[in-house]
């Protein structure tokens, strides 16, 4: 059918209505000239092409709005992860989502919060909040919480173009972190790294600092596992409860939550200061200055567990006889008859009171070795069971027996106020009775807890047990010594490196000493004590620094014909009793 032609032009205009999120558009065609006529087929074709053009324009506008929606400050979010830039525009961090992909249509932005409610696997609670603790520092709080499944949540951080520092004491220690091989995510909890070389060490924090002025802090509530892949130059941050020592709070489903904070600053110093002030508890004092200035003499270096009153007094006398400073004497394992007791073994120490009086008269301050275990053959084991002072098996009916390097026994539950009081009362009694100056608190790592256990206070993170144990040093902290730590920076004592082997390399060897001290220091621990090597090495620094090689010929410091000065256990220190320009580094 033909319609009448007209000389007047025909105009149409389109009205486009888009949803708030710009995910769909409505198209209306309005005719300006109502009295015009064109062929119907031509009219419909024009309408079709018009709709296509306008729809394409709508999707283009929608993509621009979505790009703006998924950006907050210097962070860009996509369905597979996010990246962060610095003020100069350079990319400083890339994070990928390994366990799921976000449904970007579920995302919205409200002020400083960018939020998404779905992944392609189900409902989630995902958000990124922008925080500015300083004008020059921008932080992003990131959280991914599963709401319908107990599947793990895992993010992958690329470290290809930067150096990273922090994390934990490890058996193989480099500075900066040097990742080797592939490791599936494993629990990030404290462990005796000397006995468990592939675990993390006794001092750790969920904190990393990079050379591009970026820092990451994993939240304490996260059931955190750490893995890596050196081929992909990637670290894996995973949250999970399955096959893990982490346990959800009673009554809560085991739905994993991965939450952390990423902060970016103008330089490494500035960003580190912000993170330390925000996340690390502060020490309230400096440990005793004499501990820095003078040697620490240890019975372990010469006698190991074969110690008695006569040997100890002879050892102290030889220190005096050869002109060394009578400073701090560390009474190590084993002075009690059974592990878990506190009083001196009368067979080995027939007059402990007189021995302490003699040491005090000679100018020694004496500390005693102690630990959190009570062996089953100790006289204290039965009373501790009756009082419920031990970590229990999961039902809470029986104590959980644990194996440690000196036998089998119970481990005190330091979340229980009664156990804490029982332990500290014995230490105070020793201090009052003998004038003991302080204590060396050994162990405390989570690998000495049973895989399944129950404590008086629920521990979502097993490393909190380490924190509770280190608090036992607070009454004695000016001279106390610990070898484990987790959020323990406020305890003003000395934190000791785990023992080293007599090797030169980075696996618990000489080369690992400085990297380990630097790592522990960047985690907020200010006073770090030296270590013992299983065999003896004496390093002489000659020339300007002087030499003390003549000491090695003294028979008083020989053991088994080695002539290796096994009795010396000194921190690197300026020798106060000799030439102030001589530097002595003795490692036992």
XYZ file of C-alpha atoms in Angstrom:
588
model
C 0.000 0.000 0.000
C 1.275 3.458 -0.900
C 0.798 6.458 1.254
C 0.644 9.999 0.073
C 3.956 11.785 -0.152
C 4.522 15.157 1.342
C 7.052 17.846 0.726
C 7.486 18.483 4.439
C 10.458 16.775 6.134
C 9.817 14.070 8.636
C 11.509 14.159 12.039
C 11.639 11.634 14.830
C 13.271 11.875 18.211
C 14.057 9.064 20.651
C 13.554 9.139 24.389
C 15.965 6.819 26.260
C 15.308 5.854 29.851
C 18.078 3.951 31.653
C 18.042 2.153 34.967
C 20.074 3.585 37.838
C 22.787 1.023 37.278
C 22.565 1.556 33.504
C 22.103 -2.154 32.892
C 19.028 -1.780 30.700
C 17.397 1.022 28.660
C 13.887 1.777 27.351
C 13.520 3.354 23.934
C 10.594 5.484 22.825
C 10.147 6.941 19.323
C 8.179 10.129 19.093
C 7.016 11.601 15.760
C 7.230 15.333 15.472
C 5.110 15.730 12.386
C 1.859 13.850 12.810
C 0.548 14.772 9.409
C 3.429 13.310 7.422
C 3.263 10.064 5.549
C 6.008 7.617 4.446
C 5.939 4.016 3.305
C 5.258 1.706 6.262
C 8.184 -0.619 5.471
C 10.626 2.287 5.338
C 9.242 3.600 8.579
C 9.757 0.267 10.376
C 13.302 -0.166 9.034
C 14.242 3.279 10.245
C 12.773 2.524 13.642
C 14.794 -0.723 13.834
C 18.093 0.920 12.962
C 17.348 3.692 15.392
C 16.745 1.268 18.209
C 20.002 -0.570 17.473
C 21.996 2.655 17.441
C 20.477 3.969 20.617
C 20.840 0.609 22.403
C 24.533 0.525 21.501
C 24.888 4.046 22.832
C 23.138 2.968 26.042
C 25.559 0.110 26.588
C 28.479 2.429 25.974
C 27.142 4.898 28.549
C 26.473 1.994 30.918
C 30.059 0.766 30.584
C 31.352 4.217 31.457
C 29.112 4.369 34.500
C 30.161 0.860 35.583
C 33.838 1.709 35.204
C 33.314 4.741 37.397
C 31.231 2.664 39.811
C 34.012 0.082 40.239
C 36.702 2.630 41.036
C 37.466 4.083 44.442
C 40.384 6.461 44.966
C 43.341 4.727 43.257
C 41.804 1.231 43.212
C 40.193 -0.362 40.147
C 37.951 -3.401 40.663
C 37.012 -6.007 38.075
C 35.330 -9.385 38.333
C 38.646 -11.235 38.694
C 40.459 -8.956 41.156
C 41.679 -5.423 41.666
C 44.753 -3.286 41.214
C 46.002 -0.281 43.162
C 48.041 2.631 41.851
C 50.151 5.181 43.660
C 49.797 8.945 43.321
C 52.106 8.908 40.303
C 49.855 6.431 38.501
C 52.145 3.425 38.793
C 50.645 0.052 39.692
C 51.864 -0.961 43.163
C 49.663 -3.995 43.852
C 47.717 -6.573 41.858
C 45.315 -8.918 43.644
C 43.443 -11.730 41.897
C 40.387 -13.648 43.097
C 41.297 -17.344 42.848
C 38.282 -18.843 44.594
C 35.494 -16.990 42.802
C 34.478 -14.328 40.306
C 32.372 -11.330 41.235
C 29.048 -10.655 39.542
C 29.582 -6.985 38.780
C 25.854 -6.427 38.244
C 25.458 -6.936 42.000
C 27.906 -4.157 42.825
C 27.057 -0.688 44.049
C 28.930 2.263 45.469
C 27.861 4.258 48.492
C 30.276 7.000 49.467
C 33.653 5.427 50.286
C 32.295 1.854 50.216
C 32.208 -0.281 47.089
C 30.002 -3.319 47.751
C 29.032 -6.510 45.860
C 26.477 -9.111 46.956
C 27.047 -11.993 44.549
C 29.755 -14.034 42.958
C 29.023 -16.478 40.168
C 29.091 -19.216 42.841
C 26.518 -17.683 45.188
C 25.849 -14.971 47.735
C 28.823 -13.168 49.270
C 29.483 -10.141 51.409
C 32.211 -8.318 49.518
C 33.235 -4.740 50.086
C 36.160 -2.368 49.744
C 36.190 0.657 52.043
C 38.554 3.567 51.509
C 40.195 5.022 54.614
C 42.688 7.901 54.811
C 44.642 7.762 58.088
C 46.896 10.546 56.775
C 46.721 13.003 53.921
C 49.478 11.149 52.072
C 48.347 7.603 52.912
C 45.371 5.744 51.439
C 44.146 2.450 52.906
C 41.628 -0.022 51.524
C 39.734 -2.388 53.776
C 38.956 -5.504 51.734
C 36.533 -8.209 52.817
C 35.145 -11.296 51.069
C 32.796 -13.368 53.199
C 31.016 -16.493 51.959
C 27.340 -16.577 52.991
C 26.146 -19.913 51.593
C 29.118 -22.257 51.499
C 32.099 -23.390 53.535
C 34.379 -23.240 50.509
C 37.724 -21.450 51.036
C 38.243 -17.840 50.014
C 41.562 -17.234 48.289
C 43.203 -14.146 46.815
C 46.507 -14.102 44.948
C 48.930 -11.195 45.252
C 51.487 -10.616 42.524
C 54.913 -9.506 43.787
C 56.715 -9.526 40.454
C 57.972 -5.931 40.511
C 58.702 -5.347 44.195
C 60.555 -6.684 47.228
C 58.585 -7.796 50.288
C 59.550 -7.958 53.959
C 57.986 -9.288 57.153
C 55.715 -12.244 57.774
C 57.528 -14.699 59.999
C 60.720 -16.209 61.274
C 61.458 -19.185 59.019
C 64.044 -21.943 58.723
C 65.355 -20.494 55.457
C 65.531 -16.735 55.974
C 66.382 -14.131 53.363
C 66.151 -10.337 53.280
C 64.034 -9.424 51.399
C 61.738 -12.447 51.254
C 62.950 -14.946 48.659
C 60.236 -17.429 47.722
C 61.259 -20.785 46.300
C 59.091 -23.494 44.753
C 55.356 -23.933 45.127
C 53.474 -24.210 48.413
C 49.751 -24.810 48.785
C 48.261 -22.511 51.438
C 49.101 -23.789 54.934
C 48.149 -22.510 58.409
C 49.963 -19.308 59.302
C 50.552 -20.170 62.962
C 53.592 -20.250 65.260
C 55.761 -23.356 65.251
C 59.106 -24.645 66.492
C 60.856 -24.124 63.193
C 63.980 -25.963 64.340
C 62.000 -29.201 64.599
C 59.556 -28.369 61.784
C 61.663 -26.857 59.028
C 58.800 -26.336 56.561
C 56.498 -24.514 58.992
C 56.479 -20.882 60.030
C 58.563 -19.927 63.065
C 57.849 -18.995 66.645
C 57.676 -15.248 65.956
C 55.238 -14.117 63.292
C 52.764 -11.383 62.422
C 50.188 -11.093 59.647
C 52.015 -8.121 58.193
C 54.046 -7.506 55.040
C 55.772 -4.389 53.723
C 56.930 -3.827 50.154
C 59.627 -1.725 48.547
C 56.991 0.221 46.583
C 55.546 1.727 49.780
C 52.658 -0.717 50.085
C 51.737 -2.686 53.210
C 49.267 -5.501 53.915
C 47.797 -6.528 57.270
C 45.548 -9.614 57.479
C 42.779 -9.279 60.064
C 43.067 -11.289 63.271
C 39.636 -12.880 62.727
C 40.690 -14.622 59.505
C 41.447 -18.393 59.515
C 44.564 -17.459 57.597
C 46.631 -19.764 55.386
C 49.605 -18.631 53.314
C 50.951 -20.191 50.125
C 53.088 -19.156 47.169
C 54.294 -19.945 43.666
C 57.688 -18.670 42.586
C 56.987 -19.404 38.907
C 53.963 -17.108 38.895
C 55.601 -14.685 41.378
C 52.502 -14.918 43.529
C 51.584 -15.220 47.208
C 48.271 -16.859 48.125
C 46.133 -15.477 50.961
C 43.515 -18.055 51.897
C 40.773 -18.286 54.524
C 39.367 -21.707 55.366
C 38.222 -23.895 58.246
C 38.377 -27.328 56.595
C 41.429 -29.413 57.480
C 42.743 -26.560 59.579
C 43.638 -25.771 63.210
C 41.361 -22.714 63.021
C 37.877 -23.152 64.463
C 34.813 -20.916 64.018
C 33.221 -19.393 67.077
C 30.760 -21.717 68.846
C 27.381 -21.663 67.144
C 28.646 -20.084 63.933
C 28.762 -21.920 60.579
C 32.244 -22.542 59.143
C 31.856 -19.926 56.415
C 35.241 -18.440 55.610
C 35.987 -14.730 55.636
C 39.105 -13.203 54.115
C 39.592 -9.615 55.242
C 42.681 -7.453 55.144
C 43.871 -3.882 54.781
C 46.122 -2.596 52.005
C 47.786 0.783 52.565
C 49.757 2.851 50.054
C 51.999 5.776 50.959
C 54.607 8.103 49.490
C 57.575 6.082 50.776
C 58.380 2.917 52.718
C 59.190 4.693 55.991
C 55.929 6.626 56.070
C 53.728 3.638 55.358
C 55.563 1.433 57.866
C 55.118 4.033 60.614
C 51.386 4.215 59.909
C 51.016 0.430 60.091
C 53.116 0.064 63.251
C 51.129 2.743 65.077
C 47.844 1.215 63.981
C 48.474 -2.508 64.497
C 51.391 -3.206 66.840
C 51.022 -2.878 70.619
C 53.754 -0.639 72.026
C 56.330 -1.597 74.682
C 56.108 0.490 77.835
C 59.795 0.303 78.719
C 63.228 -0.709 77.477
C 64.723 -3.967 78.796
C 67.515 -3.705 81.350
C 70.435 -1.865 79.784
C 72.926 -4.220 81.465
C 71.578 -6.986 79.211
C 72.768 -4.998 76.203
C 76.128 -3.989 77.665
C 77.403 -7.195 79.221
C 77.688 -10.889 78.301
C 74.985 -13.448 78.996
C 76.599 -16.610 80.349
C 74.655 -19.835 79.826
C 75.150 -23.227 81.459
C 73.738 -24.906 78.359
C 76.684 -23.961 76.157
C 79.124 -25.986 78.270
C 77.149 -28.546 80.259
C 73.835 -29.017 78.415
C 71.607 -30.924 80.900
C 74.563 -32.362 82.840
C 74.647 -29.606 85.443
C 74.985 -29.659 89.234
C 75.966 -27.306 92.028
C 79.680 -28.039 91.849
C 79.873 -27.569 88.075
C 77.906 -24.348 88.231
C 80.113 -22.785 90.903
C 83.239 -23.867 89.019
C 81.851 -22.334 85.849
C 81.172 -19.041 87.632
C 84.611 -19.062 89.233
C 86.318 -19.571 85.856
C 84.455 -16.585 84.444
C 85.820 -14.451 87.273
C 89.293 -15.976 87.178
C 89.806 -15.131 83.514
C 88.773 -11.522 83.979
C 85.366 -11.630 82.351
C 82.450 -9.540 83.514
C 80.279 -11.244 86.140
C 77.054 -10.059 84.597
C 74.140 -12.290 83.773
C 74.179 -16.055 84.366
C 71.478 -18.103 82.667
C 70.661 -21.347 84.495
C 69.357 -23.602 81.750
C 67.928 -27.122 81.611
C 68.055 -29.226 83.887
C 67.985 -28.207 87.546
C 64.754 -29.937 88.668
C 64.228 -33.657 89.213
C 61.258 -33.836 86.795
C 59.938 -31.530 84.102
C 56.997 -29.617 85.476
C 58.491 -29.016 88.911
C 60.093 -25.801 90.058
C 62.221 -26.654 93.071
C 65.888 -27.586 92.694
C 66.833 -31.258 92.638
C 68.451 -31.799 96.054
C 70.620 -34.630 94.703
C 72.310 -32.310 92.224
C 72.011 -29.123 94.276
C 72.310 -30.038 97.962
C 72.380 -26.399 99.087
C 70.751 -24.217 96.450
C 70.325 -21.281 98.843
C 74.059 -21.115 99.592
C 74.825 -21.446 95.874
C 72.669 -18.434 95.048
C 74.203 -16.422 97.865
C 77.679 -17.133 96.487
C 76.655 -16.145 92.954
C 75.099 -12.934 94.225
C 78.227 -12.099 96.228
C 80.315 -12.581 93.081
C 78.128 -10.095 91.216
C 76.021 -12.456 89.091
C 72.368 -11.927 88.275
C 70.808 -15.352 87.751
C 67.879 -16.291 85.522
C 66.200 -19.707 85.342
C 64.934 -21.700 82.377
C 61.258 -22.644 82.418
C 58.553 -23.956 80.066
C 54.768 -24.551 79.853
C 54.858 -28.365 80.207
C 54.181 -30.647 83.175
C 55.304 -34.207 82.435
C 53.126 -37.105 83.533
C 55.815 -38.344 85.970
C 56.031 -34.968 87.736
C 54.602 -34.542 91.226
C 52.660 -31.555 89.886
C 50.847 -33.503 87.166
C 48.086 -34.945 89.377
C 47.210 -31.669 91.120
C 47.111 -29.863 87.770
C 44.698 -32.474 86.397
C 42.456 -32.127 89.445
C 42.415 -28.343 89.155
C 41.782 -28.410 85.402
C 44.890 -26.388 84.560
C 45.804 -28.182 81.332
C 44.695 -27.769 77.750
C 41.990 -30.412 77.321
C 40.968 -32.832 74.596
C 37.900 -31.690 72.575
C 35.262 -33.030 74.986
C 36.821 -31.163 77.897
C 36.814 -34.290 80.075
C 40.496 -35.241 79.994
C 43.812 -33.391 79.673
C 45.352 -33.542 76.219
C 48.803 -35.110 76.495
C 51.446 -33.636 74.221
C 54.910 -34.729 73.165
C 57.739 -32.235 73.418
C 61.527 -32.538 73.269
C 61.810 -33.623 76.906
C 59.013 -36.161 77.146
C 55.226 -36.406 77.351
C 52.925 -34.398 79.561
C 50.226 -31.788 79.799
C 50.545 -28.212 78.621
C 49.193 -25.436 80.811
C 46.126 -23.602 79.537
C 47.140 -19.943 79.693
C 43.632 -18.813 78.769
C 42.635 -20.125 82.214
C 43.272 -17.527 84.963
C 43.851 -20.310 87.503
C 46.607 -21.832 85.361
C 48.207 -18.426 84.863
C 48.173 -17.751 88.604
C 49.551 -21.210 89.385
C 52.451 -20.737 86.973
C 53.384 -17.180 87.988
C 53.077 -17.982 91.699
C 55.790 -20.622 91.327
C 58.040 -18.202 89.457
C 57.538 -15.519 92.091
C 58.301 -18.066 94.796
C 61.652 -18.859 93.147
C 62.447 -15.183 92.855
C 61.612 -14.570 96.506
C 63.390 -17.662 97.831
C 66.633 -17.480 95.846
C 66.761 -13.940 94.506
C 66.287 -15.079 90.904
C 66.420 -12.019 88.657
C 64.317 -13.318 85.777
C 63.318 -16.290 83.618
C 63.931 -17.737 80.199
C 60.513 -18.893 78.969
C 61.053 -21.602 76.380
C 58.615 -22.998 73.769
C 55.107 -21.529 73.480
C 54.550 -22.376 69.806
C 51.269 -23.834 68.589
C 52.817 -27.041 67.253
C 52.999 -28.217 70.883
C 49.211 -28.031 71.091
C 47.199 -31.109 70.052
C 45.565 -30.947 66.627
C 42.195 -31.083 68.360
C 41.981 -29.379 71.742
C 39.847 -27.307 74.052
C 40.846 -24.333 76.179
C 38.998 -22.399 78.852
C 38.574 -19.501 76.398
C 37.824 -20.404 72.793
C 40.796 -19.779 70.480
C 39.694 -19.102 66.889
C 43.386 -18.558 66.081
C 45.769 -21.059 67.750
C 48.562 -18.454 67.766
C 46.603 -16.584 70.420
C 47.883 -19.307 72.754
C 51.407 -18.052 72.012
C 50.304 -14.548 72.906
C 48.843 -15.724 76.236
C 52.036 -17.604 77.081
C 54.284 -14.623 76.349
C 52.222 -12.563 78.795
C 53.686 -14.712 81.568
C 56.944 -12.792 81.096
C 55.400 -9.402 81.898
C 56.170 -9.444 85.667
C 59.833 -10.179 84.847
C 60.113 -8.462 81.477
C 63.170 -6.237 82.011
C 65.421 -9.299 81.886
C 63.067 -12.035 80.675
C 63.654 -14.027 77.511
C 61.107 -15.471 75.077
C 61.527 -17.394 71.856
C 57.945 -17.085 70.569
C 55.738 -14.093 69.939
C 52.434 -13.137 68.343
C 51.087 -9.621 68.879
C 53.559 -9.540 71.781
C 55.423 -6.338 70.915
C 54.274 -4.628 74.109
C 56.152 -7.137 76.272
C 59.409 -5.363 77.031
C 61.680 -8.390 77.156
C 64.184 -10.081 74.859
C 62.974 -12.250 71.995
C 65.433 -14.990 71.154
C 66.089 -16.422 67.729
C 65.601 -20.160 67.386
C 68.843 -22.168 67.635
C 71.101 -22.302 64.587
C 73.111 -25.155 63.109
C 76.848 -24.957 62.538
C 76.515 -24.246 58.821
C 77.199 -21.162 56.731
C 73.984 -21.114 54.692
C 70.545 -19.544 54.964
C 68.803 -22.595 56.459
C 69.284 -21.980 60.187
C 72.900 -21.128 59.426
C 75.195 -18.158 59.880
C 73.916 -16.325 56.786
C 70.393 -16.359 58.186
C 71.232 -14.399 61.357
C 71.025 -10.845 60.020
C 67.982 -11.526 57.773
C 66.164 -13.060 60.750
C 66.992 -10.181 63.093
C 65.828 -7.664 60.466
C 62.624 -9.606 59.832
C 61.750 -9.836 63.529
C 62.562 -6.153 63.953
C 60.275 -5.053 61.130
C 57.515 -7.062 62.825
C 57.830 -4.720 65.792
C 60.109 -6.658 68.164
C 62.797 -4.261 69.328
C 65.090 -6.344 71.553
C 66.349 -9.474 69.796
C 68.632 -11.933 71.541
C 71.361 -13.947 69.867
C 71.212 -17.679 69.292
C 73.129 -20.812 70.122
C 74.721 -22.952 67.445
C 74.909 -26.656 68.139
C 78.648 -26.572 67.581
C 80.941 -23.745 68.482
C 82.257 -20.989 66.297
C 84.389 -18.072 67.383
C 84.630 -15.261 64.886
C 87.606 -12.967 65.287
C 87.372 -9.478 63.921
C 90.983 -8.313 63.687
C 92.753 -5.111 62.720
C 90.956 -2.006 63.956
C 88.518 -4.069 65.983
C 91.133 -6.073 67.823
C 91.582 -9.794 68.411
C 90.989 -12.098 71.376
C 92.401 -15.340 69.951
C 94.470 -15.991 73.086
C 91.291 -16.890 74.961
C 90.834 -20.095 73.015
C 93.821 -21.709 74.743
C 92.291 -21.513 78.218
C 91.653 -24.992 79.540
C 88.756 -23.726 81.605
C 86.783 -23.186 78.399
C 87.509 -26.502 76.755
C 85.157 -29.423 76.288
C 86.080 -32.803 74.936
C 89.445 -31.610 73.692
C 87.919 -29.224 71.143
C 89.353 -26.098 72.729
C 86.344 -24.272 71.332
C 85.156 -22.180 74.262
C 81.831 -23.998 74.620
C 81.027 -22.110 77.789
C 80.712 -18.744 76.091
C 77.287 -17.599 75.005
C 77.658 -13.894 74.339
C 75.627 -11.411 72.413
C 77.581 -9.385 69.869
C 78.745 -6.585 72.147
C 81.534 -4.156 72.863
C 83.722 -5.849 75.458
C 83.390 -3.540 78.487
C 86.078 -5.267 80.545
C 88.766 -5.015 77.886
C 89.623 -2.542 75.180
C 86.537 -0.499 74.256
C 87.691 -0.665 70.637
C 87.604 -4.469 70.573
C 84.458 -6.106 69.252
C 83.752 -9.679 70.327
C 81.302 -11.856 68.424
C 80.901 -15.232 70.086
C 78.224 -17.569 68.787
C 77.479 -20.799 70.652
